[in-house]
PDB file of C-alpha atoms in Angstrom:
ATOM      1  CA  MET A   1       0.000   0.000   0.000  1.00 53.00           C
ATOM      2  CA  ASN A   2       1.246   3.392  -0.790  1.00 54.00           C
ATOM      3  CA  LEU A   3       1.141   6.532   1.309  1.00 51.00           C
ATOM      4  CA  GLY A   4      -2.041   7.809  -0.331  1.00 52.00           C
ATOM      5  CA  ASN A   5      -3.938   4.662   0.546  1.00 50.00           C
ATOM      6  CA  TYR A   6      -2.733   4.900   4.156  1.00 50.00           C
ATOM      7  CA  SER A   7      -3.877   8.493   4.311  1.00 53.00           C
ATOM      8  CA  LEU A   8      -7.284   7.565   2.895  1.00 49.00           C
ATOM      9  CA  LEU A   9      -7.619   4.658   5.344  1.00 50.00           C
ATOM     10  CA  ALA A  10      -6.627   6.900   8.258  1.00 51.00           C
ATOM     11  CA  ALA A  11      -9.188   9.505   7.165  1.00 51.00           C
ATOM     12  CA  TRP A  12     -11.978   6.897   7.044  1.00 51.00           C
ATOM     13  CA  ILE A  13     -11.036   5.581  10.488  1.00 62.00           C
ATOM     14  CA  ALA A  14     -11.001   9.102  11.924  1.00 54.00           C
ATOM     15  CA  PHE A  15     -14.343   9.901  10.278  1.00 53.00           C
ATOM     16  CA  GLY A  16     -15.907   6.688  11.588  1.00 55.00           C
ATOM     17  CA  THR A  17     -14.599   7.290  15.077  1.00 55.00           C
ATOM     18  CA  MET A  18     -15.940  10.844  15.138  1.00 54.00           C
ATOM     19  CA  THR A  19     -19.293   9.727  13.769  1.00 53.00           C
ATOM     20  CA  LEU A  20     -19.664   7.027  16.388  1.00 53.00           C
ATOM     21  CA  GLY A  21     -18.394   9.334  19.105  1.00 55.00           C
ATOM     22  CA  CYS A  22     -20.981  11.958  18.274  1.00 55.00           C
ATOM     23  CA  ALA A  23     -23.920   9.552  18.311  1.00 51.00           C
ATOM     24  CA  ASP A  24     -26.659  10.244  20.860  1.00 56.00           C
ATOM     25  CA  ASN A  25     -26.137   7.484  23.395  1.00 54.00           C
ATOM     26  CA  THR A  26     -28.310   8.957  26.108  1.00 55.00           C
ATOM     27  CA  PRO A  27     -30.775   6.548  27.663  1.00 51.00           C
ATOM     28  CA  THR A  28     -34.249   6.653  26.237  1.00 50.00           C
ATOM     29  CA  HIS A  29     -35.865   6.652  29.676  1.00 52.00           C
ATOM     30  CA  GLU A  30     -38.160   9.587  29.624  1.00 52.00           C
ATOM     31  CA  THR A  31     -39.263  10.803  33.022  1.00 54.00           C
ATOM     32  CA  THR A  32     -42.548  12.470  32.515  1.00 58.00           C
ATOM     33  CA  ALA A  33     -45.099  13.631  35.022  1.00 54.00           C
ATOM     34  CA  GLU A  34     -47.291  10.731  33.955  1.00 56.00           C
ATOM     35  CA  ASN A  35     -44.514   8.194  34.600  1.00 56.00           C
ATOM     36  CA  SER A  36     -43.850   9.739  38.012  1.00 50.00           C
ATOM     37  CA  VAL A  37     -47.533   9.573  38.923  1.00 50.00           C
ATOM     38  CA  ASP A  38     -47.650   5.941  37.795  1.00 54.00           C
ATOM     39  CA  LYS A  39     -44.642   5.097  39.962  1.00 55.00           C
ATOM     40  CA  VAL A  40     -46.153   6.838  42.989  1.00 48.00           C
ATOM     41  CA  SER A  41     -49.466   5.052  42.404  1.00 47.00           C
ATOM     42  CA  GLU A  42     -47.661   1.713  42.231  1.00 54.00           C
ATOM     43  CA  SER A  43     -45.849   2.495  45.495  1.00 46.00           C
ATOM     44  CA  ILE A  44     -49.112   3.406  47.205  1.00 45.00           C
ATOM     45  CA  GLU A  45     -50.762   0.226  45.946  1.00 48.00           C
ATOM     46  CA  THR A  46     -47.823  -1.838  47.187  1.00 51.00           C
ATOM     47  CA  ALA A  47     -47.952  -0.178  50.609  1.00 48.00           C
ATOM     48  CA  SER A  48     -51.704  -0.691  50.722  1.00 48.00           C
ATOM     49  CA  ASP A  49     -51.303  -4.359  49.782  1.00 50.00           C
ATOM     50  CA  ASN A  50     -48.668  -4.780  52.502  1.00 56.00           C
ATOM     51  CA  ALA A  51     -50.919  -3.117  55.088  1.00 60.00           C
ATOM     52  CA  GLU A  52     -53.820  -5.342  54.026  1.00 67.00           C
ATOM     53  CA  GLU A  53     -51.574  -8.403  54.261  1.00 72.00           C
ATOM     54  CA  THR A  54     -50.496  -7.365  57.769  1.00 88.00           C
ATOM     55  CA  LYS A  55     -54.140  -6.842  58.762  1.00 90.00           C
ATOM     56  CA  ASP A  56     -55.053 -10.241  57.311  1.00 92.00           C
ATOM     57  CA  LYS A  57     -52.239 -11.901  59.257  1.00 94.00           C
ATOM     58  CA  PHE A  58     -53.349 -10.197  62.479  1.00 94.00           C
ATOM     59  CA  VAL A  59     -56.972 -11.240  61.902  1.00 95.00           C
ATOM     60  CA  ALA A  60     -55.970 -14.843  61.131  1.00 96.00           C
ATOM     61  CA  HIS A  61     -53.707 -15.045  64.193  1.00 96.00           C
ATOM     62  CA  THR A  62     -56.375 -13.534  66.442  1.00 96.00           C
ATOM     63  CA  GLN A  63     -59.030 -15.873  65.039  1.00 97.00           C
ATOM     64  CA  GLU A  64     -56.783 -18.857  65.808  1.00 97.00           C
ATOM     65  CA  LYS A  65     -56.394 -17.683  69.412  1.00 96.00           C
ATOM     66  CA  LEU A  66     -60.143 -17.114  69.755  1.00 96.00           C
ATOM     67  CA  ASP A  67     -60.862 -20.590  68.369  1.00 97.00           C
ATOM     68  CA  GLU A  68     -58.409 -22.102  70.831  1.00 96.00           C
ATOM     69  CA  LEU A  69     -59.942 -20.187  73.741  1.00 96.00           C
ATOM     70  CA  GLU A  70     -63.441 -21.216  72.661  1.00 96.00           C
ATOM     71  CA  GLU A  71     -62.391 -24.883  72.803  1.00 96.00           C
ATOM     72  CA  ASN A  72     -60.826 -24.307  76.225  1.00 95.00           C
ATOM     73  CA  ILE A  73     -63.998 -22.621  77.512  1.00 95.00           C
ATOM     74  CA  GLU A  74     -66.105 -25.549  76.268  1.00 94.00           C
ATOM     75  CA  SER A  75     -63.718 -27.963  77.978  1.00 92.00           C
ATOM     76  CA  LEU A  76     -63.998 -25.961  81.198  1.00 90.00           C
ATOM     77  CA  GLN A  77     -67.786 -26.076  80.923  1.00 91.00           C
ATOM     78  CA  ASP A  78     -67.619 -29.876  80.592  1.00 90.00           C
ATOM     79  CA  LYS A  79     -65.440 -30.066  83.716  1.00 86.00           C
ATOM     80  CA  ALA A  80     -67.901 -27.861  85.591  1.00 83.00           C
ATOM     81  CA  ALA A  81     -70.645 -30.384  84.917  1.00 85.00           C
ATOM     82  CA  ASP A  82     -68.610 -33.058  86.702  1.00 86.00           C
ATOM     83  CA  ALA A  83     -67.546 -30.844  89.624  1.00 83.00           C
ATOM     84  CA  SER A  84     -69.006 -30.739  93.127  1.00 85.00           C
ATOM     85  CA  ASP A  85     -71.998 -28.451  93.678  1.00 84.00           C
ATOM     86  CA  ASP A  86     -69.970 -25.580  95.183  1.00 81.00           C
ATOM     87  CA  ALA A  87     -67.282 -25.779  92.514  1.00 82.00           C
ATOM     88  CA  LYS A  88     -69.920 -26.229  89.824  1.00 86.00           C
ATOM     89  CA  ASP A  89     -71.603 -22.924  90.695  1.00 87.00           C
ATOM     90  CA  GLU A  90     -68.295 -21.041  90.665  1.00 86.00           C
ATOM     91  CA  LEU A  91     -67.188 -22.643  87.416  1.00 87.00           C
ATOM     92  CA  ASN A  92     -70.517 -21.989  85.714  1.00 89.00           C
ATOM     93  CA  GLU A  93     -70.195 -18.336  86.717  1.00 91.00           C
ATOM     94  CA  ALA A  94     -66.660 -18.242  85.359  1.00 91.00           C
ATOM     95  CA  VAL A  95     -67.729 -19.962  82.124  1.00 93.00           C
ATOM     96  CA  SER A  96     -70.583 -17.498  81.713  1.00 95.00           C
ATOM     97  CA  SER A  97     -68.193 -14.582  82.152  1.00 95.00           C
ATOM     98  CA  LEU A  98     -65.686 -16.156  79.763  1.00 96.00           C
ATOM     99  CA  LYS A  99     -68.361 -16.662  77.111  1.00 96.00           C
ATOM    100  CA  GLU A 100     -69.389 -13.025  77.437  1.00 97.00           C
ATOM    101  CA  GLN A 101     -65.781 -11.867  77.039  1.00 96.00           C
ATOM    102  CA  TYR A 102     -65.346 -14.270  74.127  1.00 97.00           C
ATOM    103  CA  ASN A 103     -68.419 -12.902  72.330  1.00 97.00           C
ATOM    104  CA  GLU A 104     -67.237  -9.316  72.852  1.00 96.00           C
ATOM    105  CA  SER A 105     -63.820 -10.226  71.451  1.00 96.00           C
ATOM    106  CA  LYS A 106     -65.426 -11.973  68.501  1.00 96.00           C
ATOM    107  CA  GLU A 107     -67.510  -8.855  67.734  1.00 96.00           C
ATOM    108  CA  GLN A 108     -64.420  -6.669  68.011  1.00 95.00           C
ATOM    109  CA  LEU A 109     -62.570  -8.922  65.559  1.00 96.00           C
ATOM    110  CA  ALA A 110     -65.484  -8.701  63.117  1.00 95.00           C
ATOM    111  CA  LYS A 111     -65.194  -4.902  63.236  1.00 94.00           C
ATOM    112  CA  ILE A 112     -61.478  -5.143  62.492  1.00 93.00           C
ATOM    113  CA  LYS A 113     -62.183  -7.435  59.527  1.00 92.00           C
ATOM    114  CA  ASP A 114     -64.596  -4.848  58.119  1.00 92.00           C
ATOM    115  CA  SER A 115     -62.325  -1.865  58.771  1.00 90.00           C
ATOM    116  CA  THR A 116     -60.418  -0.117  56.025  1.00 84.00           C
ATOM    117  CA  GLY A 117     -57.224   1.869  55.817  1.00 79.00           C
ATOM    118  CA  ASP A 118     -55.493   2.617  59.075  1.00 81.00           C
ATOM    119  CA  ALA A 119     -58.663   2.293  61.175  1.00 86.00           C
ATOM    120  CA  TRP A 120     -57.826  -1.299  61.994  1.00 86.00           C
ATOM    121  CA  GLU A 121     -54.480  -0.213  63.449  1.00 85.00           C
ATOM    122  CA  GLU A 122     -56.366   1.834  66.030  1.00 85.00           C
ATOM    123  CA  MET A 123     -58.526  -1.173  66.953  1.00 91.00           C
ATOM    124  CA  LYS A 124     -55.603  -3.593  67.008  1.00 91.00           C
ATOM    125  CA  GLN A 125     -54.384  -2.593  70.472  1.00 90.00           C
ATOM    126  CA  GLY A 126     -57.861  -2.894  71.970  1.00 92.00           C
ATOM    127  CA  MET A 127     -58.293  -6.320  70.407  1.00 94.00           C
ATOM    128  CA  SER A 128     -54.952  -7.495  71.739  1.00 93.00           C
ATOM    129  CA  SER A 129     -55.860  -6.261  75.232  1.00 94.00           C
ATOM    130  CA  ALA A 130     -59.269  -7.953  75.101  1.00 94.00           C
ATOM    131  CA  LEU A 131     -57.665 -11.205  73.996  1.00 93.00           C
ATOM    132  CA  ASP A 132     -55.090 -11.019  76.799  1.00 94.00           C
ATOM    133  CA  LYS A 133     -57.849 -10.337  79.336  1.00 95.00           C
ATOM    134  CA  LEU A 134     -59.883 -13.297  78.047  1.00 94.00           C
ATOM    135  CA  HIS A 135     -56.839 -15.563  78.268  1.00 94.00           C
ATOM    136  CA  ASP A 136     -56.052 -14.383  81.816  1.00 95.00           C
ATOM    137  CA  SER A 137     -59.668 -14.920  82.884  1.00 93.00           C
ATOM    138  CA  TYR A 138     -59.548 -18.442  81.497  1.00 92.00           C
ATOM    139  CA  GLU A 139     -56.288 -19.171  83.332  1.00 93.00           C
ATOM    140  CA  ASN A 140     -57.826 -17.881  86.590  1.00 90.00           C
ATOM    141  CA  ALA A 141     -60.881 -20.097  86.116  1.00 86.00           C
ATOM    142  CA  VAL A 142     -58.669 -23.134  85.542  1.00 86.00           C
ATOM    143  CA  ALA A 143     -56.659 -22.270  88.652  1.00 87.00           C
ATOM    144  CA  GLU A 144     -59.902 -22.211  90.671  1.00 77.00           C
ATOM    145  CA  LEU A 145     -60.757 -25.658  89.338  1.00 72.00           C
ATOM    146  CA  ASN A 146     -57.496 -27.078  90.673  1.00 74.00           C
TER     147      ASN A 146
END
């Protein structure tokens, strides 16, 4: 190859390099107001889904505890039937009180199930306290039986 061909080849390489170097390589991600609103909406939906999942888990866990306590109350009622007359009266009173507390807790849980948004969070503490009180009352009744 002669010098002229080398010069021509060098010119083409330089031209190609400059052409490629000047190309618009910016990302095509357009951030528009609409895209931003969509992203915010998706975030809100995700947060809402997570809150609903947390509420559902709380409701399921509380329902399990209530079911367990209901079985325990029924068992206590069966034991009261076999107890002496004095113990029977005390146990029947305790069972009656436990059933009342159980029904109140069950109604409170139904309200939580029907609640929306953050309202259930406000009721959550009351439900937990009611459940603890019901459990403690049951434990006291069992202690009286023994």
